């Protein structure tokens, strides 16, 4: 695991160099869900795969930007699913973006995720590692990542980050969020999953939601690359993650690019989500 973390640190420094070059143009390629890939996405993906290919403990990798699992080392122990540059379309307006890594054993599914890492590329570069039931943040300084702090969520937060197309929200979801705003929650949403979830973690709590909608009943966010890694991170930080009805890490995966509705937050916010969604279902 230590060499995997070192590899992610190295990849992050290289990705930052690519971001700094400022090429935010589109490629002629699409990813598995039909999104046009930016050249930044492709370059970041190439960097990570090249670095991971040298780590003998990694058996297989799969990227959000690729169609299939890539075998690396037959005798390796770990499987890694990653989103090389989440929110890359925000680079051209100079907002924070990030990389997400889920580390698995045996199979790519929720019950086999053992650790998660995400990296925020903003005014500062920060790496958050969820492993062994704790969450630790590191910050890049003079070419090295230095430990900064452990992250723990409060039981209840104050932030409300609301994703997906609002005109397609189900009525019970709209009421849930409106009630939260009426209770004094603050709207905080950049359109980037990594910076928004990072903000909730560092500010002590709240809710990030990306529900199933009329246009995307199964949500938009991908299980292996985005949802499961952050679910593990939030649980290890003392929070929780749900699909509206059950724990996210109980959601089944049938295909590597499966998506799911998801909510991440402090304990009280997640209890409220499940209360509202289960009441609607009845």
PDB file of C-alpha atoms in Angstrom:
ATOM      1  CA  UNK A   1       0.000   0.000   0.000  1.00  0.00           C
ATOM      2  CA  UNK A   2       2.855   2.387   0.780  1.00  0.00           C
ATOM      3  CA  UNK A   3       4.272   2.113  -2.742  1.00  0.00           C
ATOM      4  CA  UNK A   4       0.805   2.759  -4.193  1.00  0.00           C
ATOM      5  CA  UNK A   5       0.522   5.968  -2.171  1.00  0.00           C
ATOM      6  CA  UNK A   6       3.973   7.021  -3.340  1.00  0.00           C
ATOM      7  CA  UNK A   7       2.912   6.332  -6.931  1.00  0.00           C
ATOM      8  CA  UNK A   8      -0.199   8.518  -6.479  1.00  0.00           C
ATOM      9  CA  UNK A   9       1.959  11.318  -5.088  1.00  0.00           C
ATOM     10  CA  UNK A  10       4.260  11.104  -8.109  1.00  0.00           C
ATOM     11  CA  UNK A  11       1.312  11.030 -10.520  1.00  0.00           C
ATOM     12  CA  UNK A  12      -0.237  14.061  -8.813  1.00  0.00           C
ATOM     13  CA  UNK A  13       2.898  16.152  -9.260  1.00  0.00           C
ATOM     14  CA  UNK A  14       3.020  15.189 -12.940  1.00  0.00           C
ATOM     15  CA  UNK A  15      -0.690  15.921 -13.448  1.00  0.00           C
ATOM     16  CA  UNK A  16      -0.227  19.365 -11.894  1.00  0.00           C
ATOM     17  CA  UNK A  17       2.399  20.101 -14.554  1.00  0.00           C
ATOM     18  CA  UNK A  18      -0.094  19.149 -17.271  1.00  0.00           C
ATOM     19  CA  UNK A  19      -2.781  21.366 -15.706  1.00  0.00           C
ATOM     20  CA  UNK A  20      -0.342  24.272 -15.540  1.00  0.00           C
ATOM     21  CA  UNK A  21       0.228  24.060 -19.296  1.00  0.00           C
ATOM     22  CA  UNK A  22      -3.344  25.246 -19.672  1.00  0.00           C
ATOM     23  CA  UNK A  23      -4.525  23.121 -22.613  1.00  0.00           C
ATOM     24  CA  UNK A  24      -8.279  22.840 -21.970  1.00  0.00           C
ATOM     25  CA  UNK A  25      -9.228  21.868 -25.526  1.00  0.00           C
ATOM     26  CA  UNK A  26     -11.385  18.881 -26.418  1.00  0.00           C
ATOM     27  CA  UNK A  27     -10.091  15.722 -28.031  1.00  0.00           C
ATOM     28  CA  UNK A  28     -11.869  13.762 -30.749  1.00  0.00           C
ATOM     29  CA  UNK A  29     -12.556  10.904 -28.325  1.00  0.00           C
ATOM     30  CA  UNK A  30     -15.458  10.019 -26.030  1.00  0.00           C
ATOM     31  CA  UNK A  31     -15.331   8.042 -22.794  1.00  0.00           C
ATOM     32  CA  UNK A  32     -17.527   5.042 -21.976  1.00  0.00           C
ATOM     33  CA  UNK A  33     -20.579   7.172 -21.170  1.00  0.00           C
ATOM     34  CA  UNK A  34     -20.373   9.365 -24.234  1.00  0.00           C
ATOM     35  CA  UNK A  35     -18.690  12.406 -22.676  1.00  0.00           C
ATOM     36  CA  UNK A  36     -16.189  14.135 -24.940  1.00  0.00           C
ATOM     37  CA  UNK A  37     -12.761  13.743 -23.390  1.00  0.00           C
ATOM     38  CA  UNK A  38     -10.580  16.762 -22.806  1.00  0.00           C
ATOM     39  CA  UNK A  39      -6.921  16.459 -23.664  1.00  0.00           C
ATOM     40  CA  UNK A  40      -6.295  16.971 -19.938  1.00  0.00           C
ATOM     41  CA  UNK A  41      -8.322  13.827 -19.141  1.00  0.00           C
ATOM     42  CA  UNK A  42      -6.330  11.739 -21.591  1.00  0.00           C
ATOM     43  CA  UNK A  43      -2.955  13.110 -20.506  1.00  0.00           C
ATOM     44  CA  UNK A  44      -3.754  12.506 -16.825  1.00  0.00           C
ATOM     45  CA  UNK A  45      -4.906   8.970 -17.591  1.00  0.00           C
ATOM     46  CA  UNK A  46      -1.686   8.193 -19.454  1.00  0.00           C
ATOM     47  CA  UNK A  47       0.417   9.521 -16.557  1.00  0.00           C
ATOM     48  CA  UNK A  48      -1.344   7.372 -13.971  1.00  0.00           C
ATOM     49  CA  UNK A  49      -1.327   4.174 -16.027  1.00  0.00           C
ATOM     50  CA  UNK A  50       2.372   4.558 -16.810  1.00  0.00           C
ATOM     51  CA  UNK A  51       3.272   5.009 -13.144  1.00  0.00           C
ATOM     52  CA  UNK A  52       0.984   2.217 -11.904  1.00  0.00           C
ATOM     53  CA  UNK A  53       2.391  -0.181 -14.500  1.00  0.00           C
ATOM     54  CA  UNK A  54       5.688  -0.128 -12.603  1.00  0.00           C
ATOM     55  CA  UNK A  55       4.130  -1.198  -9.271  1.00  0.00           C
ATOM     56  CA  UNK A  56       4.262  -4.982  -8.967  1.00  0.00           C
ATOM     57  CA  UNK A  57       1.646  -5.106  -6.187  1.00  0.00           C
ATOM     58  CA  UNK A  58      -1.044  -3.788  -8.568  1.00  0.00           C
ATOM     59  CA  UNK A  59      -2.831  -6.622 -10.364  1.00  0.00           C
ATOM     60  CA  UNK A  60      -5.336  -4.628 -12.442  1.00  0.00           C
ATOM     61  CA  UNK A  61      -6.436  -1.064 -13.046  1.00  0.00           C
ATOM     62  CA  UNK A  62      -9.510   0.474 -14.591  1.00  0.00           C
ATOM     63  CA  UNK A  63      -9.967   4.123 -15.474  1.00  0.00           C
ATOM     64  CA  UNK A  64     -13.125   6.137 -15.973  1.00  0.00           C
ATOM     65  CA  UNK A  65     -11.605   7.155 -19.302  1.00  0.00           C
ATOM     66  CA  UNK A  66     -11.174   3.594 -20.591  1.00  0.00           C
ATOM     67  CA  UNK A  67     -13.612   0.898 -21.675  1.00  0.00           C
ATOM     68  CA  UNK A  68     -12.119  -2.138 -19.971  1.00  0.00           C
ATOM     69  CA  UNK A  69      -9.982  -3.415 -17.114  1.00  0.00           C
ATOM     70  CA  UNK A  70      -6.235  -3.264 -17.812  1.00  0.00           C
ATOM     71  CA  UNK A  71      -4.212  -6.203 -16.430  1.00  0.00           C
ATOM     72  CA  UNK A  72      -0.793  -5.222 -15.042  1.00  0.00           C
ATOM     73  CA  UNK A  73       0.831  -7.862 -12.830  1.00  0.00           C
ATOM     74  CA  UNK A  74      -0.660 -11.344 -12.499  1.00  0.00           C
ATOM     75  CA  UNK A  75       0.768 -11.829  -9.001  1.00  0.00           C
ATOM     76  CA  UNK A  76      -0.323  -8.395  -7.781  1.00  0.00           C
ATOM     77  CA  UNK A  77      -2.570  -8.007  -4.748  1.00  0.00           C
ATOM     78  CA  UNK A  78      -4.458  -4.773  -5.423  1.00  0.00           C
ATOM     79  CA  UNK A  79      -7.001  -3.553  -7.960  1.00  0.00           C
ATOM     80  CA  UNK A  80      -7.312   0.201  -8.528  1.00  0.00           C
ATOM     81  CA  UNK A  81     -10.210   2.079 -10.112  1.00  0.00           C
ATOM     82  CA  UNK A  82      -9.555   5.757 -10.711  1.00  0.00           C
ATOM     83  CA  UNK A  83     -10.912   8.943 -12.208  1.00  0.00           C
ATOM     84  CA  UNK A  84      -7.749  10.657 -13.480  1.00  0.00           C
ATOM     85  CA  UNK A  85      -9.113  14.213 -13.483  1.00  0.00           C
ATOM     86  CA  UNK A  86     -12.616  14.653 -12.105  1.00  0.00           C
ATOM     87  CA  UNK A  87     -14.171  18.006 -13.007  1.00  0.00           C
ATOM     88  CA  UNK A  88     -11.640  18.707 -15.753  1.00  0.00           C
ATOM     89  CA  UNK A  89     -14.097  21.027 -17.524  1.00  0.00           C
ATOM     90  CA  UNK A  90     -13.630  23.451 -14.601  1.00  0.00           C
ATOM     91  CA  UNK A  91      -9.952  24.011 -15.371  1.00  0.00           C
ATOM     92  CA  UNK A  92     -10.675  26.640 -18.030  1.00  0.00           C
ATOM     93  CA  UNK A  93     -12.458  28.797 -15.420  1.00  0.00           C
ATOM     94  CA  UNK A  94      -9.697  28.156 -12.857  1.00  0.00           C
ATOM     95  CA  UNK A  95     -11.751  26.197 -10.314  1.00  0.00           C
ATOM     96  CA  UNK A  96     -10.429  23.273  -8.298  1.00  0.00           C
ATOM     97  CA  UNK A  97     -10.406  19.780  -9.812  1.00  0.00           C
ATOM     98  CA  UNK A  98      -9.190  16.427  -8.545  1.00  0.00           C
ATOM     99  CA  UNK A  99      -8.199  12.798  -8.969  1.00  0.00           C
ATOM    100  CA  UNK A 100     -10.033   9.921  -7.234  1.00  0.00           C
ATOM    101  CA  UNK A 101      -8.705   6.429  -6.508  1.00  0.00           C
ATOM    102  CA  UNK A 102     -10.506   3.381  -5.118  1.00  0.00           C
ATOM    103  CA  UNK A 103      -8.231   0.544  -3.964  1.00  0.00           C
ATOM    104  CA  UNK A 104      -9.819  -2.910  -4.032  1.00  0.00           C
ATOM    105  CA  UNK A 105      -8.911  -6.549  -3.489  1.00  0.00           C
ATOM    106  CA  UNK A 106     -10.213  -9.627  -5.350  1.00  0.00           C
ATOM    107  CA  UNK A 107     -12.963  -7.881  -7.343  1.00  0.00           C
ATOM    108  CA  UNK A 108     -14.075  -4.388  -8.327  1.00  0.00           C
ATOM    109  CA  UNK A 109     -17.125  -3.997  -6.074  1.00  0.00           C
ATOM    110  CA  UNK A 110     -18.185  -2.155  -2.933  1.00  0.00           C
ATOM    111  CA  UNK A 111     -17.604  -4.986  -0.492  1.00  0.00           C
ATOM    112  CA  UNK A 112     -13.971  -5.283  -1.609  1.00  0.00           C
ATOM    113  CA  UNK A 113     -12.866  -1.652  -1.373  1.00  0.00           C
ATOM    114  CA  UNK A 114     -10.207  -1.353   1.313  1.00  0.00           C
ATOM    115  CA  UNK A 115      -8.855   2.176   0.889  1.00  0.00           C
ATOM    116  CA  UNK A 116      -9.478   5.381  -1.031  1.00  0.00           C
ATOM    117  CA  UNK A 117      -7.418   8.390  -2.028  1.00  0.00           C
ATOM    118  CA  UNK A 118      -8.350  11.682  -3.609  1.00  0.00           C
ATOM    119  CA  UNK A 119      -6.230  14.639  -4.623  1.00  0.00           C
ATOM    120  CA  UNK A 120      -7.421  18.253  -4.880  1.00  0.00           C
ATOM    121  CA  UNK A 121      -5.705  20.519  -7.406  1.00  0.00           C
ATOM    122  CA  UNK A 122      -6.539  24.042  -6.254  1.00  0.00           C
ATOM    123  CA  UNK A 123      -4.577  26.965  -4.828  1.00  0.00           C
ATOM    124  CA  UNK A 124      -2.871  24.180  -2.862  1.00  0.00           C
ATOM    125  CA  UNK A 125      -2.494  20.510  -3.756  1.00  0.00           C
ATOM    126  CA  UNK A 126      -3.905  18.271  -1.046  1.00  0.00           C
ATOM    127  CA  UNK A 127      -4.097  14.492  -0.860  1.00  0.00           C
ATOM    128  CA  UNK A 128      -6.596  12.745   1.408  1.00  0.00           C
ATOM    129  CA  UNK A 129      -6.097   9.079   2.287  1.00  0.00           C
ATOM    130  CA  UNK A 130      -8.845   6.919   3.784  1.00  0.00           C
ATOM    131  CA  UNK A 131      -7.353   3.696   5.147  1.00  0.00           C
ATOM    132  CA  UNK A 132      -7.430   1.597   8.304  1.00  0.00           C
ATOM    133  CA  UNK A 133     -10.575   3.360   9.540  1.00  0.00           C
ATOM    134  CA  UNK A 134      -9.144   6.886   9.540  1.00  0.00           C
ATOM    135  CA  UNK A 135      -8.831   9.792   7.112  1.00  0.00           C
ATOM    136  CA  UNK A 136      -5.595  11.759   6.849  1.00  0.00           C
ATOM    137  CA  UNK A 137      -4.854  14.875   4.800  1.00  0.00           C
ATOM    138  CA  UNK A 138      -1.455  15.726   3.304  1.00  0.00           C
ATOM    139  CA  UNK A 139      -0.371  18.898   1.496  1.00  0.00           C
ATOM    140  CA  UNK A 140       2.268  19.347  -1.197  1.00  0.00           C
ATOM    141  CA  UNK A 141       5.069  21.625  -0.020  1.00  0.00           C
ATOM    142  CA  UNK A 142       8.459  22.017  -1.684  1.00  0.00           C
ATOM    143  CA  UNK A 143       7.916  18.892  -3.772  1.00  0.00           C
ATOM    144  CA  UNK A 144       6.823  16.632  -0.904  1.00  0.00           C
ATOM    145  CA  UNK A 145       3.466  15.739   0.615  1.00  0.00           C
ATOM    146  CA  UNK A 146       3.435  16.595   4.323  1.00  0.00           C
ATOM    147  CA  UNK A 147       0.889  15.304   6.832  1.00  0.00           C
ATOM    148  CA  UNK A 148      -1.454  18.093   7.939  1.00  0.00           C
ATOM    149  CA  UNK A 149      -4.309  16.616   9.971  1.00  0.00           C
ATOM    150  CA  UNK A 150      -6.788  13.825  10.541  1.00  0.00           C
ATOM    151  CA  UNK A 151     -10.294  14.592   9.256  1.00  0.00           C
ATOM    152  CA  UNK A 152     -13.415  13.968  11.343  1.00  0.00           C
ATOM    153  CA  UNK A 153     -16.969  15.020  10.552  1.00  0.00           C
ATOM    154  CA  UNK A 154     -19.346  16.500  13.096  1.00  0.00           C
ATOM    155  CA  UNK A 155     -22.609  14.681  13.692  1.00  0.00           C
ATOM    156  CA  UNK A 156     -24.426  17.523  11.891  1.00  0.00           C
ATOM    157  CA  UNK A 157     -23.130  20.029   9.361  1.00  0.00           C
ATOM    158  CA  UNK A 158     -24.143  23.305   7.722  1.00  0.00           C
ATOM    159  CA  UNK A 159     -23.364  22.920   3.995  1.00  0.00           C
ATOM    160  CA  UNK A 160     -25.641  21.728   1.198  1.00  0.00           C
ATOM    161  CA  UNK A 161     -24.128  20.818  -2.184  1.00  0.00           C
ATOM    162  CA  UNK A 162     -26.803  19.945  -4.715  1.00  0.00           C
ATOM    163  CA  UNK A 163     -25.889  18.166  -7.958  1.00  0.00           C
ATOM    164  CA  UNK A 164     -27.727  17.025 -11.105  1.00  0.00           C
ATOM    165  CA  UNK A 165     -30.272  18.802 -13.316  1.00  0.00           C
ATOM    166  CA  UNK A 166     -32.740  20.603 -11.030  1.00  0.00           C
ATOM    167  CA  UNK A 167     -35.648  20.501 -13.496  1.00  0.00           C
ATOM    168  CA  UNK A 168     -35.376  16.699 -13.404  1.00  0.00           C
ATOM    169  CA  UNK A 169     -35.387  16.331  -9.602  1.00  0.00           C
ATOM    170  CA  UNK A 170     -38.158  14.208  -8.061  1.00  0.00           C
ATOM    171  CA  UNK A 171     -40.520  16.278  -5.910  1.00  0.00           C
ATOM    172  CA  UNK A 172     -39.475  14.633  -2.630  1.00  0.00           C
ATOM    173  CA  UNK A 173     -35.823  15.441  -3.318  1.00  0.00           C
ATOM    174  CA  UNK A 174     -36.675  19.069  -4.031  1.00  0.00           C
ATOM    175  CA  UNK A 175     -38.629  19.285  -0.778  1.00  0.00           C
ATOM    176  CA  UNK A 176     -35.740  17.712   1.159  1.00  0.00           C
ATOM    177  CA  UNK A 177     -33.289  20.339  -0.056  1.00  0.00           C
ATOM    178  CA  UNK A 178     -35.705  23.243   0.377  1.00  0.00           C
ATOM    179  CA  UNK A 179     -36.356  22.138   3.962  1.00  0.00           C
ATOM    180  CA  UNK A 180     -32.613  22.076   4.585  1.00  0.00           C
ATOM    181  CA  UNK A 181     -32.221  25.616   3.272  1.00  0.00           C
ATOM    182  CA  UNK A 182     -35.144  26.690   5.442  1.00  0.00           C
ATOM    183  CA  UNK A 183     -33.275  25.169   8.392  1.00  0.00           C
ATOM    184  CA  UNK A 184     -30.260  27.397   7.699  1.00  0.00           C
ATOM    185  CA  UNK A 185     -27.979  25.284   5.521  1.00  0.00           C
ATOM    186  CA  UNK A 186     -25.655  27.144   3.142  1.00  0.00           C
ATOM    187  CA  UNK A 187     -25.548  26.374  -0.577  1.00  0.00           C
ATOM    188  CA  UNK A 188     -22.028  25.404  -1.660  1.00  0.00           C
ATOM    189  CA  UNK A 189     -21.671  23.857  -5.106  1.00  0.00           C
ATOM    190  CA  UNK A 190     -18.898  24.301  -7.668  1.00  0.00           C
ATOM    191  CA  UNK A 191     -19.849  21.505 -10.060  1.00  0.00           C
ATOM    192  CA  UNK A 192     -16.742  19.566  -9.052  1.00  0.00           C
ATOM    193  CA  UNK A 193     -17.268  16.440  -6.955  1.00  0.00           C
ATOM    194  CA  UNK A 194     -13.793  16.460  -5.409  1.00  0.00           C
ATOM    195  CA  UNK A 195     -13.695  20.102  -4.210  1.00  0.00           C
ATOM    196  CA  UNK A 196     -17.307  20.039  -2.989  1.00  0.00           C
ATOM    197  CA  UNK A 197     -16.907  16.845  -0.981  1.00  0.00           C
ATOM    198  CA  UNK A 198     -13.526  18.052   0.277  1.00  0.00           C
ATOM    199  CA  UNK A 199     -15.120  21.277   1.493  1.00  0.00           C
ATOM    200  CA  UNK A 200     -17.802  19.411   3.437  1.00  0.00           C
ATOM    201  CA  UNK A 201     -15.154  17.210   5.051  1.00  0.00           C
ATOM    202  CA  UNK A 202     -12.962  20.134   6.085  1.00  0.00           C
ATOM    203  CA  UNK A 203     -15.843  22.351   7.224  1.00  0.00           C
ATOM    204  CA  UNK A 204     -17.179  19.676   9.546  1.00  0.00           C
ATOM    205  CA  UNK A 205     -20.183  18.340   7.665  1.00  0.00           C
ATOM    206  CA  UNK A 206     -23.267  18.820   5.546  1.00  0.00           C
ATOM    207  CA  UNK A 207     -24.732  17.026   2.546  1.00  0.00           C
ATOM    208  CA  UNK A 208     -23.598  16.362  -1.011  1.00  0.00           C
ATOM    209  CA  UNK A 209     -26.349  14.907  -3.171  1.00  0.00           C
ATOM    210  CA  UNK A 210     -26.501  13.512  -6.678  1.00  0.00           C
ATOM    211  CA  UNK A 211     -29.894  11.788  -6.880  1.00  0.00           C
ATOM    212  CA  UNK A 212     -31.598   9.678  -9.466  1.00  0.00           C
ATOM    213  CA  UNK A 213     -33.552  11.987 -11.776  1.00  0.00           C
ATOM    214  CA  UNK A 214     -36.050  11.702 -14.600  1.00  0.00           C
ATOM    215  CA  UNK A 215     -33.263  12.027 -17.165  1.00  0.00           C
ATOM    216  CA  UNK A 216     -30.806   9.785 -15.240  1.00  0.00           C
ATOM    217  CA  UNK A 217     -32.742   7.404 -12.949  1.00  0.00           C
ATOM    218  CA  UNK A 218     -29.536   5.644 -11.868  1.00  0.00           C
ATOM    219  CA  UNK A 219     -27.677   8.882 -11.260  1.00  0.00           C
ATOM    220  CA  UNK A 220     -24.611  10.049 -13.149  1.00  0.00           C
ATOM    221  CA  UNK A 221     -21.704   9.358 -10.821  1.00  0.00           C
ATOM    222  CA  UNK A 222     -19.801   6.137 -11.384  1.00  0.00           C
ATOM    223  CA  UNK A 223     -19.630   3.584  -8.609  1.00  0.00           C
ATOM    224  CA  UNK A 224     -16.066   2.284  -8.804  1.00  0.00           C
ATOM    225  CA  UNK A 225     -14.256   5.522  -9.636  1.00  0.00           C
ATOM    226  CA  UNK A 226     -16.213   8.134  -7.666  1.00  0.00           C
ATOM    227  CA  UNK A 227     -18.999   6.874  -5.424  1.00  0.00           C
ATOM    228  CA  UNK A 228     -17.411   3.968  -3.545  1.00  0.00           C
ATOM    229  CA  UNK A 229     -14.105   5.776  -2.800  1.00  0.00           C
ATOM    230  CA  UNK A 230     -15.927   8.763  -1.308  1.00  0.00           C
ATOM    231  CA  UNK A 231     -18.389   6.514   0.549  1.00  0.00           C
ATOM    232  CA  UNK A 232     -15.476   4.801   2.265  1.00  0.00           C
ATOM    233  CA  UNK A 233     -13.839   8.162   2.996  1.00  0.00           C
ATOM    234  CA  UNK A 234     -16.990   9.581   4.584  1.00  0.00           C
ATOM    235  CA  UNK A 235     -17.579   6.480   6.679  1.00  0.00           C
ATOM    236  CA  UNK A 236     -13.990   6.487   7.932  1.00  0.00           C
ATOM    237  CA  UNK A 237     -14.387  10.200   8.781  1.00  0.00           C
ATOM    238  CA  UNK A 238     -17.417   9.463  10.960  1.00  0.00           C
ATOM    239  CA  UNK A 239     -20.071  10.315   8.384  1.00  0.00           C
ATOM    240  CA  UNK A 240     -22.130   8.143   6.065  1.00  0.00           C
ATOM    241  CA  UNK A 241     -23.162   7.593   2.451  1.00  0.00           C
ATOM    242  CA  UNK A 242     -26.479   6.313   1.077  1.00  0.00           C
ATOM    243  CA  UNK A 243     -28.222   5.780  -2.237  1.00  0.00           C
ATOM    244  CA  UNK A 244     -31.388   7.078  -0.560  1.00  0.00           C
ATOM    245  CA  UNK A 245     -32.442   3.705   0.798  1.00  0.00           C
ATOM    246  CA  UNK A 246     -29.344   1.812   1.863  1.00  0.00           C
ATOM    247  CA  UNK A 247     -25.655   2.223   2.591  1.00  0.00           C
ATOM    248  CA  UNK A 248     -23.736   3.015  -0.605  1.00  0.00           C
ATOM    249  CA  UNK A 249     -21.186   0.309   0.178  1.00  0.00           C
ATOM    250  CA  UNK A 250     -24.002  -2.243  -0.088  1.00  0.00           C
ATOM    251  CA  UNK A 251     -24.832  -1.235  -3.678  1.00  0.00           C
ATOM    252  CA  UNK A 252     -24.178  -4.020  -6.190  1.00  0.00           C
ATOM    253  CA  UNK A 253     -22.027  -3.610  -9.298  1.00  0.00           C
ATOM    254  CA  UNK A 254     -22.743  -5.488 -12.527  1.00  0.00           C
ATOM    255  CA  UNK A 255     -20.502  -3.480 -14.864  1.00  0.00           C
ATOM    256  CA  UNK A 256     -17.333  -1.458 -14.257  1.00  0.00           C
ATOM    257  CA  UNK A 257     -19.030   1.730 -15.488  1.00  0.00           C
ATOM    258  CA  UNK A 258     -22.240   1.382 -13.443  1.00  0.00           C
ATOM    259  CA  UNK A 259     -23.629   4.554 -11.840  1.00  0.00           C
ATOM    260  CA  UNK A 260     -25.803   5.035  -8.761  1.00  0.00           C
ATOM    261  CA  UNK A 261     -27.693   7.812  -6.961  1.00  0.00           C
ATOM    262  CA  UNK A 262     -25.618   8.926  -3.991  1.00  0.00           C
ATOM    263  CA  UNK A 263     -25.634  11.151  -0.937  1.00  0.00           C
ATOM    264  CA  UNK A 264     -22.609  11.833   1.277  1.00  0.00           C
ATOM    265  CA  UNK A 265     -22.632  13.689   4.566  1.00  0.00           C
ATOM    266  CA  UNK A 266     -22.723  13.804   8.319  1.00  0.00           C
ATOM    267  CA  UNK A 267     -24.796  11.258  10.207  1.00  0.00           C
ATOM    268  CA  UNK A 268     -27.830  13.508  10.737  1.00  0.00           C
ATOM    269  CA  UNK A 269     -28.039  14.597   7.110  1.00  0.00           C
ATOM    270  CA  UNK A 270     -27.887  11.010   5.832  1.00  0.00           C
ATOM    271  CA  UNK A 271     -30.547   9.893   8.304  1.00  0.00           C
ATOM    272  CA  UNK A 272     -32.776  12.709   7.010  1.00  0.00           C
ATOM    273  CA  UNK A 273     -32.212  11.660   3.392  1.00  0.00           C
ATOM    274  CA  UNK A 274     -33.171   8.045   4.096  1.00  0.00           C
ATOM    275  CA  UNK A 275     -36.203   9.140   6.137  1.00  0.00           C
ATOM    276  CA  UNK A 276     -37.519  11.253   3.248  1.00  0.00           C
ATOM    277  CA  UNK A 277     -36.739   8.717   0.488  1.00  0.00           C
ATOM    278  CA  UNK A 278     -38.204   5.752   2.374  1.00  0.00           C
ATOM    279  CA  UNK A 279     -41.319   7.730   3.243  1.00  0.00           C
ATOM    280  CA  UNK A 280     -41.761   8.559  -0.443  1.00  0.00           C
ATOM    281  CA  UNK A 281     -41.281   4.925  -1.426  1.00  0.00           C
ATOM    282  CA  UNK A 282     -44.069   3.879   0.954  1.00  0.00           C
TER     283      UNK A 282
END
